[in-house]
């Protein structure tokens, strides 16, 4: 029986693939106001601006490649039952070969109904030649297609599933997240006490938990090499 490895990832694991993070200097939230492009109110106010913002991110995807951090994580499925709980909306974990990925904040390659955003009937996976969405492109219920993204202030439908995996973890690993955004940042609290927790990040991350966290202060690729070595040492 393989041990259960649960991994919480954030924008940092995709940094080495060329995706901007949000809160590092030069990050996305320095270039755009969150309230304009990542809230339902912002979308209501200016659907064109929001549609163009996500188009710009989505149309970069084909030029990005998973990095060694993504790939080493996928290879750990040989030794662990791995569940990746990601805050990222890119598809780099899947393209690296991770087979069990829970997207807490949605997926860039999907659009959905703006009236019934979480009804699976209306969620559409875009093909690369459809990555440029236009105002006027309608979902099956006749509403404007919106990004299949969880915006600030919206429910996080996948959080209960993520919590149930954290509660069963034998090892918990955090990679590339500033742990600023809840409920994702609170998942560590569901990991049973005594389960080893590792954190990979080149910068200091404030972890609001009294438990002992094994910090690997490196980027995702170098950090994953060290993590794999630690797991091999047993
Ligand atoms: N390797 C690993 N981590 C890195 C790297 C790297 N090469 N470069 C930067 N980081 C770390 C930063 O030090 C930081 O701790 O990645 C983290 C990125 O933090 P944020 O930019 O806050 O991104 P994230 O934590 O994923 O944001 C969470 O906020 O805006 C919302 O929905 C958005 O999902 C996002 C959520």
PDB file of C-alpha atoms and ligand atoms in Angstrom:
ATOM      1  CA  UNK A   1       0.000   0.000   0.000  1.00  0.00           C
ATOM      2  CA  UNK A   2       1.566   3.280  -1.122  1.00  0.00           C
ATOM      3  CA  UNK A   3       1.731   6.144   1.365  1.00  0.00           C
ATOM      4  CA  UNK A   4      -0.552   9.099   0.590  1.00  0.00           C
ATOM      5  CA  UNK A   5       1.337  12.245  -0.451  1.00  0.00           C
ATOM      6  CA  UNK A   6      -0.843  15.377  -0.608  1.00  0.00           C
ATOM      7  CA  UNK A   7       0.724  18.427  -2.252  1.00  0.00           C
ATOM      8  CA  UNK A   8      -0.588  22.004  -2.087  1.00  0.00           C
ATOM      9  CA  UNK A   9       0.834  24.069  -4.945  1.00  0.00           C
ATOM     10  CA  UNK A  10       0.657  27.722  -5.891  1.00  0.00           C
ATOM     11  CA  UNK A  11       1.898  30.043  -8.601  1.00  0.00           C
ATOM     12  CA  UNK A  12       5.519  29.530  -7.553  1.00  0.00           C
ATOM     13  CA  UNK A  13       5.691  26.002  -8.977  1.00  0.00           C
ATOM     14  CA  UNK A  14       4.874  27.446 -12.399  1.00  0.00           C
ATOM     15  CA  UNK A  15       7.289  30.394 -12.099  1.00  0.00           C
ATOM     16  CA  UNK A  16      10.169  28.456 -13.680  1.00  0.00           C
ATOM     17  CA  UNK A  17       7.874  27.647 -16.603  1.00  0.00           C
ATOM     18  CA  UNK A  18       7.433  31.366 -17.268  1.00  0.00           C
ATOM     19  CA  UNK A  19       4.068  31.960 -15.544  1.00  0.00           C
ATOM     20  CA  UNK A  20       3.960  35.143 -13.444  1.00  0.00           C
ATOM     21  CA  UNK A  21       3.212  34.693  -9.775  1.00  0.00           C
ATOM     22  CA  UNK A  22       0.736  37.069  -8.150  1.00  0.00           C
ATOM     23  CA  UNK A  23       2.511  38.700  -5.225  1.00  0.00           C
ATOM     24  CA  UNK A  24       6.180  38.615  -6.122  1.00  0.00           C
ATOM     25  CA  UNK A  25       7.599  41.877  -7.442  1.00  0.00           C
ATOM     26  CA  UNK A  26       6.304  42.348 -10.976  1.00  0.00           C
ATOM     27  CA  UNK A  27       3.563  39.829 -10.231  1.00  0.00           C
ATOM     28  CA  UNK A  28       0.114  39.821 -11.774  1.00  0.00           C
ATOM     29  CA  UNK A  29      -1.446  41.831  -8.980  1.00  0.00           C
ATOM     30  CA  UNK A  30       1.041  44.625  -9.623  1.00  0.00           C
ATOM     31  CA  UNK A  31      -0.091  44.774 -13.257  1.00  0.00           C
ATOM     32  CA  UNK A  32      -3.852  44.450 -12.723  1.00  0.00           C
ATOM     33  CA  UNK A  33      -6.263  45.383  -9.919  1.00  0.00           C
ATOM     34  CA  UNK A  34      -7.713  42.214  -8.386  1.00  0.00           C
ATOM     35  CA  UNK A  35     -11.115  43.887  -8.074  1.00  0.00           C
ATOM     36  CA  UNK A  36     -11.131  44.596 -11.814  1.00  0.00           C
ATOM     37  CA  UNK A  37     -10.157  41.171 -13.160  1.00  0.00           C
ATOM     38  CA  UNK A  38     -10.688  38.587 -10.387  1.00  0.00           C
ATOM     39  CA  UNK A  39     -14.063  39.370  -8.817  1.00  0.00           C
ATOM     40  CA  UNK A  40     -17.658  38.785  -9.997  1.00  0.00           C
ATOM     41  CA  UNK A  41     -18.278  42.530  -9.572  1.00  0.00           C
ATOM     42  CA  UNK A  42     -15.366  43.320 -11.883  1.00  0.00           C
ATOM     43  CA  UNK A  43     -16.759  40.914 -14.470  1.00  0.00           C
ATOM     44  CA  UNK A  44     -20.224  42.461 -14.177  1.00  0.00           C
ATOM     45  CA  UNK A  45     -18.718  45.925 -14.579  1.00  0.00           C
ATOM     46  CA  UNK A  46     -16.513  45.135 -17.579  1.00  0.00           C
ATOM     47  CA  UNK A  47     -16.828  41.635 -19.090  1.00  0.00           C
ATOM     48  CA  UNK A  48     -14.653  42.689 -22.038  1.00  0.00           C
ATOM     49  CA  UNK A  49     -11.676  43.578 -19.780  1.00  0.00           C
ATOM     50  CA  UNK A  50     -11.971  40.335 -17.798  1.00  0.00           C
ATOM     51  CA  UNK A  51     -12.424  38.216 -20.940  1.00  0.00           C
ATOM     52  CA  UNK A  52      -9.289  39.810 -22.420  1.00  0.00           C
ATOM     53  CA  UNK A  53      -7.304  39.310 -19.170  1.00  0.00           C
ATOM     54  CA  UNK A  54      -7.959  35.569 -19.131  1.00  0.00           C
ATOM     55  CA  UNK A  55      -7.491  35.328 -22.907  1.00  0.00           C
ATOM     56  CA  UNK A  56      -3.998  36.801 -22.462  1.00  0.00           C
ATOM     57  CA  UNK A  57      -3.114  34.223 -19.794  1.00  0.00           C
ATOM     58  CA  UNK A  58      -4.743  31.311 -21.676  1.00  0.00           C
ATOM     59  CA  UNK A  59      -3.082  32.091 -25.005  1.00  0.00           C
ATOM     60  CA  UNK A  60       0.349  31.901 -23.334  1.00  0.00           C
ATOM     61  CA  UNK A  61      -0.265  28.294 -22.228  1.00  0.00           C
ATOM     62  CA  UNK A  62       0.798  26.536 -25.466  1.00  0.00           C
ATOM     63  CA  UNK A  63       4.216  28.278 -25.248  1.00  0.00           C
ATOM     64  CA  UNK A  64       4.820  27.148 -21.660  1.00  0.00           C
ATOM     65  CA  UNK A  65       6.290  23.809 -20.663  1.00  0.00           C
ATOM     66  CA  UNK A  66       6.061  22.003 -17.322  1.00  0.00           C
ATOM     67  CA  UNK A  67       9.327  22.445 -15.415  1.00  0.00           C
ATOM     68  CA  UNK A  68      11.354  19.869 -13.507  1.00  0.00           C
ATOM     69  CA  UNK A  69       9.384  20.662 -10.358  1.00  0.00           C
ATOM     70  CA  UNK A  70       6.145  19.582 -12.060  1.00  0.00           C
ATOM     71  CA  UNK A  71       7.850  16.541 -13.604  1.00  0.00           C
ATOM     72  CA  UNK A  72       9.543  15.299 -10.410  1.00  0.00           C
ATOM     73  CA  UNK A  73       6.204  15.645  -8.638  1.00  0.00           C
ATOM     74  CA  UNK A  74       4.476  13.555 -11.314  1.00  0.00           C
ATOM     75  CA  UNK A  75       7.213  10.897 -11.072  1.00  0.00           C
ATOM     76  CA  UNK A  76       6.552  10.513  -7.337  1.00  0.00           C
ATOM     77  CA  UNK A  77       3.370   8.665  -8.329  1.00  0.00           C
ATOM     78  CA  UNK A  78       5.616   5.610  -8.695  1.00  0.00           C
ATOM     79  CA  UNK A  79       6.203   5.627  -4.943  1.00  0.00           C
ATOM     80  CA  UNK A  80       3.231   7.467  -3.453  1.00  0.00           C
ATOM     81  CA  UNK A  81      -0.479   7.822  -3.961  1.00  0.00           C
ATOM     82  CA  UNK A  82      -0.173  11.487  -4.942  1.00  0.00           C
ATOM     83  CA  UNK A  83      -2.967  14.066  -4.802  1.00  0.00           C
ATOM     84  CA  UNK A  84      -2.057  17.531  -6.091  1.00  0.00           C
ATOM     85  CA  UNK A  85      -4.292  20.261  -4.668  1.00  0.00           C
ATOM     86  CA  UNK A  86      -3.422  23.301  -6.746  1.00  0.00           C
ATOM     87  CA  UNK A  87      -4.413  26.944  -6.594  1.00  0.00           C
ATOM     88  CA  UNK A  88      -3.074  27.286 -10.127  1.00  0.00           C
ATOM     89  CA  UNK A  89      -5.367  27.505 -13.104  1.00  0.00           C
ATOM     90  CA  UNK A  90      -2.737  26.418 -15.633  1.00  0.00           C
ATOM     91  CA  UNK A  91      -2.614  22.828 -16.908  1.00  0.00           C
ATOM     92  CA  UNK A  92       1.112  22.252 -16.273  1.00  0.00           C
ATOM     93  CA  UNK A  93       0.629  19.590 -13.575  1.00  0.00           C
ATOM     94  CA  UNK A  94      -1.482  17.506 -15.959  1.00  0.00           C
ATOM     95  CA  UNK A  95       0.911  18.049 -18.853  1.00  0.00           C
ATOM     96  CA  UNK A  96       3.796  16.905 -16.609  1.00  0.00           C
ATOM     97  CA  UNK A  97       1.906  13.646 -15.975  1.00  0.00           C
ATOM     98  CA  UNK A  98       0.227  14.179 -12.593  1.00  0.00           C
ATOM     99  CA  UNK A  99      -2.891  12.017 -12.724  1.00  0.00           C
ATOM    100  CA  UNK A 100      -4.839  13.321  -9.732  1.00  0.00           C
ATOM    101  CA  UNK A 101      -5.094  17.118  -9.663  1.00  0.00           C
ATOM    102  CA  UNK A 102      -7.715  19.121  -7.771  1.00  0.00           C
ATOM    103  CA  UNK A 103      -8.015  22.702  -9.054  1.00  0.00           C
ATOM    104  CA  UNK A 104      -9.300  24.835  -6.168  1.00  0.00           C
ATOM    105  CA  UNK A 105      -9.451  28.052  -8.210  1.00  0.00           C
ATOM    106  CA  UNK A 106     -10.666  26.693 -11.542  1.00  0.00           C
ATOM    107  CA  UNK A 107      -9.006  26.000 -14.865  1.00  0.00           C
ATOM    108  CA  UNK A 108      -7.835  28.461 -17.499  1.00  0.00           C
ATOM    109  CA  UNK A 109      -8.621  26.077 -20.386  1.00  0.00           C
ATOM    110  CA  UNK A 110     -12.304  25.970 -19.459  1.00  0.00           C
ATOM    111  CA  UNK A 111     -15.199  28.394 -19.787  1.00  0.00           C
ATOM    112  CA  UNK A 112     -18.693  28.098 -18.325  1.00  0.00           C
ATOM    113  CA  UNK A 113     -22.119  29.681 -18.062  1.00  0.00           C
ATOM    114  CA  UNK A 114     -22.141  33.057 -16.326  1.00  0.00           C
ATOM    115  CA  UNK A 115     -25.601  32.174 -14.967  1.00  0.00           C
ATOM    116  CA  UNK A 116     -24.828  28.615 -13.759  1.00  0.00           C
ATOM    117  CA  UNK A 117     -21.004  28.540 -13.520  1.00  0.00           C
ATOM    118  CA  UNK A 118     -20.682  25.314 -11.547  1.00  0.00           C
ATOM    119  CA  UNK A 119     -23.246  23.268 -13.482  1.00  0.00           C
ATOM    120  CA  UNK A 120     -21.147  20.624 -15.318  1.00  0.00           C
ATOM    121  CA  UNK A 121     -23.641  20.799 -18.192  1.00  0.00           C
ATOM    122  CA  UNK A 122     -22.281  24.235 -19.105  1.00  0.00           C
ATOM    123  CA  UNK A 123     -18.544  23.788 -18.453  1.00  0.00           C
ATOM    124  CA  UNK A 124     -16.616  23.642 -21.739  1.00  0.00           C
ATOM    125  CA  UNK A 125     -12.997  22.590 -22.268  1.00  0.00           C
ATOM    126  CA  UNK A 126     -11.523  24.884 -24.924  1.00  0.00           C
ATOM    127  CA  UNK A 127      -9.263  23.548 -27.651  1.00  0.00           C
ATOM    128  CA  UNK A 128      -6.120  25.651 -28.311  1.00  0.00           C
ATOM    129  CA  UNK A 129      -7.683  27.187 -31.435  1.00  0.00           C
ATOM    130  CA  UNK A 130     -10.590  28.365 -29.236  1.00  0.00           C
ATOM    131  CA  UNK A 131      -8.404  29.993 -26.558  1.00  0.00           C
ATOM    132  CA  UNK A 132      -9.458  33.494 -27.608  1.00  0.00           C
ATOM    133  CA  UNK A 133     -12.947  33.913 -26.145  1.00  0.00           C
ATOM    134  CA  UNK A 134     -15.145  36.848 -27.190  1.00  0.00           C
ATOM    135  CA  UNK A 135     -17.987  38.687 -25.514  1.00  0.00           C
ATOM    136  CA  UNK A 136     -20.937  37.247 -27.436  1.00  0.00           C
ATOM    137  CA  UNK A 137     -19.693  33.626 -27.222  1.00  0.00           C
ATOM    138  CA  UNK A 138     -22.583  31.974 -25.410  1.00  0.00           C
ATOM    139  CA  UNK A 139     -22.905  28.943 -23.156  1.00  0.00           C
ATOM    140  CA  UNK A 140     -25.606  26.302 -23.780  1.00  0.00           C
ATOM    141  CA  UNK A 141     -27.984  28.136 -21.418  1.00  0.00           C
ATOM    142  CA  UNK A 142     -27.735  31.268 -23.543  1.00  0.00           C
ATOM    143  CA  UNK A 143     -25.546  33.196 -21.107  1.00  0.00           C
ATOM    144  CA  UNK A 144     -22.194  34.779 -21.920  1.00  0.00           C
ATOM    145  CA  UNK A 145     -19.304  32.346 -21.477  1.00  0.00           C
ATOM    146  CA  UNK A 146     -17.185  33.333 -18.433  1.00  0.00           C
ATOM    147  CA  UNK A 147     -13.807  31.967 -17.363  1.00  0.00           C
ATOM    148  CA  UNK A 148     -14.114  28.757 -15.309  1.00  0.00           C
ATOM    149  CA  UNK A 149     -12.187  30.499 -12.548  1.00  0.00           C
ATOM    150  CA  UNK A 150     -13.087  30.903  -8.861  1.00  0.00           C
ATOM    151  CA  UNK A 151     -12.959  34.652  -8.270  1.00  0.00           C
ATOM    152  CA  UNK A 152     -12.467  36.344  -4.921  1.00  0.00           C
ATOM    153  CA  UNK A 153     -15.684  36.184  -2.928  1.00  0.00           C
ATOM    154  CA  UNK A 154     -16.963  33.119  -4.793  1.00  0.00           C
ATOM    155  CA  UNK A 155     -17.462  29.653  -3.345  1.00  0.00           C
ATOM    156  CA  UNK A 156     -14.612  27.130  -3.693  1.00  0.00           C
ATOM    157  CA  UNK A 157     -16.567  24.004  -4.761  1.00  0.00           C
ATOM    158  CA  UNK A 158     -13.539  21.661  -4.536  1.00  0.00           C
ATOM    159  CA  UNK A 159     -12.497  22.613  -0.993  1.00  0.00           C
ATOM    160  CA  UNK A 160     -14.394  19.805   0.796  1.00  0.00           C
ATOM    161  CA  UNK A 161     -12.778  17.214  -1.473  1.00  0.00           C
ATOM    162  CA  UNK A 162      -9.354  18.792  -0.837  1.00  0.00           C
ATOM    163  CA  UNK A 163      -9.930  18.734   2.921  1.00  0.00           C
ATOM    164  CA  UNK A 164     -10.817  15.032   2.856  1.00  0.00           C
ATOM    165  CA  UNK A 165      -7.503  14.240   1.132  1.00  0.00           C
ATOM    166  CA  UNK A 166      -5.530  16.400   3.586  1.00  0.00           C
ATOM    167  CA  UNK A 167      -7.126  14.524   6.502  1.00  0.00           C
ATOM    168  CA  UNK A 168      -5.763  11.238   5.093  1.00  0.00           C
ATOM    169  CA  UNK A 169      -2.260  12.456   4.197  1.00  0.00           C
ATOM    170  CA  UNK A 170       0.802  10.489   5.321  1.00  0.00           C
ATOM    171  CA  UNK A 171       3.082  13.259   4.016  1.00  0.00           C
ATOM    172  CA  UNK A 172       2.087  16.874   3.219  1.00  0.00           C
ATOM    173  CA  UNK A 173       4.102  19.073   0.853  1.00  0.00           C
ATOM    174  CA  UNK A 174       3.578  22.777   0.105  1.00  0.00           C
ATOM    175  CA  UNK A 175       5.243  24.223  -3.016  1.00  0.00           C
ATOM    176  CA  UNK A 176       5.280  27.797  -4.287  1.00  0.00           C
ATOM    177  CA  UNK A 177       2.469  29.505  -2.423  1.00  0.00           C
ATOM    178  CA  UNK A 178       2.554  32.534  -0.142  1.00  0.00           C
ATOM    179  CA  UNK A 179      -0.359  31.007   1.834  1.00  0.00           C
ATOM    180  CA  UNK A 180      -2.176  34.348   1.598  1.00  0.00           C
ATOM    181  CA  UNK A 181      -5.497  33.124   0.255  1.00  0.00           C
ATOM    182  CA  UNK A 182      -8.102  31.117   2.161  1.00  0.00           C
ATOM    183  CA  UNK A 183      -9.557  28.529   2.238  1.00  0.00           C
ATOM    184  CA  UNK A 184      -6.527  27.050   0.404  1.00  0.00           C
ATOM    185  CA  UNK A 185      -4.071  28.412   2.968  1.00  0.00           C
ATOM    186  CA  UNK A 186      -6.041  26.729   5.763  1.00  0.00           C
ATOM    187  CA  UNK A 187      -5.671  23.203   4.367  1.00  0.00           C
ATOM    188  CA  UNK A 188      -2.557  22.576   6.479  1.00  0.00           C
ATOM    189  CA  UNK A 189      -4.811  22.665   9.555  1.00  0.00           C
ATOM    190  CA  UNK A 190      -6.603  19.515   8.339  1.00  0.00           C
ATOM    191  CA  UNK A 191      -3.406  17.477   8.104  1.00  0.00           C
ATOM    192  CA  UNK A 192      -3.302  15.191  11.128  1.00  0.00           C
ATOM    193  CA  UNK A 193      -0.860  16.246  13.831  1.00  0.00           C
ATOM    194  CA  UNK A 194       2.406  14.344  13.563  1.00  0.00           C
ATOM    195  CA  UNK A 195       2.236  13.950   9.766  1.00  0.00           C
ATOM    196  CA  UNK A 196       5.511  15.316   8.327  1.00  0.00           C
ATOM    197  CA  UNK A 197       5.062  18.655   6.539  1.00  0.00           C
ATOM    198  CA  UNK A 198       7.557  20.023   3.991  1.00  0.00           C
ATOM    199  CA  UNK A 199       7.566  23.423   2.310  1.00  0.00           C
ATOM    200  CA  UNK A 200       9.487  24.368  -0.850  1.00  0.00           C
ATOM    201  CA  UNK A 201       9.869  28.092  -1.539  1.00  0.00           C
ATOM    202  CA  UNK A 202      12.923  30.292  -2.278  1.00  0.00           C
ATOM    203  CA  UNK A 203      11.512  32.973   0.023  1.00  0.00           C
ATOM    204  CA  UNK A 204      10.338  32.932   3.628  1.00  0.00           C
ATOM    205  CA  UNK A 205       6.668  31.938   3.939  1.00  0.00           C
ATOM    206  CA  UNK A 206       4.696  32.721   7.091  1.00  0.00           C
ATOM    207  CA  UNK A 207       3.008  29.440   8.032  1.00  0.00           C
ATOM    208  CA  UNK A 208       0.234  30.076  10.521  1.00  0.00           C
ATOM    209  CA  UNK A 209       0.599  26.787  12.321  1.00  0.00           C
ATOM    210  CA  UNK A 210       2.494  25.791  15.442  1.00  0.00           C
ATOM    211  CA  UNK A 211       3.594  22.530  13.872  1.00  0.00           C
ATOM    212  CA  UNK A 212       7.088  21.742  12.758  1.00  0.00           C
ATOM    213  CA  UNK A 213       7.515  22.414   9.031  1.00  0.00           C
ATOM    214  CA  UNK A 214      10.610  21.142   7.201  1.00  0.00           C
ATOM    215  CA  UNK A 215      11.500  24.128   4.991  1.00  0.00           C
ATOM    216  CA  UNK A 216      13.445  23.618   1.757  1.00  0.00           C
ATOM    217  CA  UNK A 217      14.338  27.197   0.862  1.00  0.00           C
ATOM    218  CA  UNK A 218      14.840  26.640  -2.856  1.00  0.00           C
ATOM    219  CA  UNK A 219      12.961  27.050  -6.135  1.00  0.00           C
ATOM    220  CA  UNK A 220      10.549  24.331  -7.213  1.00  0.00           C
ATOM    221  CA  UNK A 221      12.950  22.324  -9.403  1.00  0.00           C
ATOM    222  CA  UNK A 222      15.922  22.307  -7.007  1.00  0.00           C
ATOM    223  CA  UNK A 223      13.576  21.978  -4.059  1.00  0.00           C
ATOM    224  CA  UNK A 224      11.873  18.927  -5.548  1.00  0.00           C
ATOM    225  CA  UNK A 225      15.243  17.269  -6.139  1.00  0.00           C
ATOM    226  CA  UNK A 226      15.990  17.720  -2.402  1.00  0.00           C
ATOM    227  CA  UNK A 227      12.513  16.509  -1.422  1.00  0.00           C
ATOM    228  CA  UNK A 228      12.893  13.359  -3.545  1.00  0.00           C
ATOM    229  CA  UNK A 229      16.283  12.703  -1.864  1.00  0.00           C
ATOM    230  CA  UNK A 230      14.682  13.115   1.580  1.00  0.00           C
ATOM    231  CA  UNK A 231      11.896  10.675   0.647  1.00  0.00           C
ATOM    232  CA  UNK A 232      14.466   8.164  -0.611  1.00  0.00           C
ATOM    233  CA  UNK A 233      16.321   8.397   2.704  1.00  0.00           C
ATOM    234  CA  UNK A 234      13.039   7.340   4.281  1.00  0.00           C
TER     235      UNK A 234
HETATM  236  N1  LIG B   1       9.776  28.076  -7.019  1.00  0.00           N
HETATM  237  C1  LIG B   1       8.944  27.930  -5.952  1.00  0.00           C
HETATM  238  N2  LIG B   1       8.275  28.958  -5.383  1.00  0.00           N
HETATM  239  C2  LIG B   1       8.458  30.181  -5.912  1.00  0.00           C
HETATM  240  C3  LIG B   1       9.292  30.413  -7.032  1.00  0.00           C
HETATM  241  C4  LIG B   1       9.973  29.294  -7.584  1.00  0.00           C
HETATM  242  N3  LIG B   1      10.795  29.418  -8.636  1.00  0.00           N
HETATM  243  N4  LIG B   1       9.263  31.747  -7.323  1.00  0.00           N
HETATM  244  C5  LIG B   1       8.411  32.318  -6.420  1.00  0.00           C
HETATM  245  N5  LIG B   1       7.946  31.383  -5.566  1.00  0.00           N
HETATM  246  C6  LIG B   1       7.021  31.539  -4.438  1.00  0.00           C
HETATM  247  C7  LIG B   1       6.998  32.926  -3.822  1.00  0.00           C
HETATM  248  O1  LIG B   1       8.049  33.080  -2.889  1.00  0.00           O
HETATM  249  C8  LIG B   1       5.627  32.925  -3.148  1.00  0.00           C
HETATM  250  O2  LIG B   1       5.693  32.376  -1.846  1.00  0.00           O
HETATM  251  O3  LIG B   1       5.712  31.327  -4.911  1.00  0.00           O
HETATM  252  C9  LIG B   1       4.798  32.004  -4.048  1.00  0.00           C
HETATM  253  C10 LIG B   1       3.819  32.755  -4.917  1.00  0.00           C
HETATM  254  O4  LIG B   1       2.877  33.374  -4.066  1.00  0.00           O
HETATM  255  P1  LIG B   1       1.636  34.146  -4.742  1.00  0.00           P
HETATM  256  O5  LIG B   1       2.152  34.997  -5.864  1.00  0.00           O
HETATM  257  O6  LIG B   1       0.872  34.769  -3.622  1.00  0.00           O
HETATM  258  O7  LIG B   1       0.786  32.996  -5.433  1.00  0.00           O
HETATM  259  P2  LIG B   1      -0.221  32.011  -4.727  1.00  0.00           P
HETATM  260  O8  LIG B   1       0.169  31.732  -3.315  1.00  0.00           O
HETATM  261  O9  LIG B   1      -0.375  30.836  -5.631  1.00  0.00           O
HETATM  262  O10 LIG B   1      -1.597  32.847  -4.735  1.00  0.00           O
HETATM  263  C11 LIG B   1      -2.743  32.169  -4.256  1.00  0.00           C
HETATM  264  O11 LIG B   1      -4.066  34.070  -4.896  1.00  0.00           O
HETATM  265  O12 LIG B   1      -4.596  35.732  -6.344  1.00  0.00           O
HETATM  266  C12 LIG B   1      -4.960  34.480  -5.918  1.00  0.00           C
HETATM  267  O13 LIG B   1      -6.150  32.926  -7.159  1.00  0.00           O
HETATM  268  C13 LIG B   1      -4.885  33.475  -7.018  1.00  0.00           C
HETATM  269  O14 LIG B   1      -4.370  31.133  -6.824  1.00  0.00           O
HETATM  270  C14 LIG B   1      -3.909  32.445  -6.491  1.00  0.00           C
HETATM  271  C15 LIG B   1      -3.937  32.672  -5.008  1.00  0.00           C
END
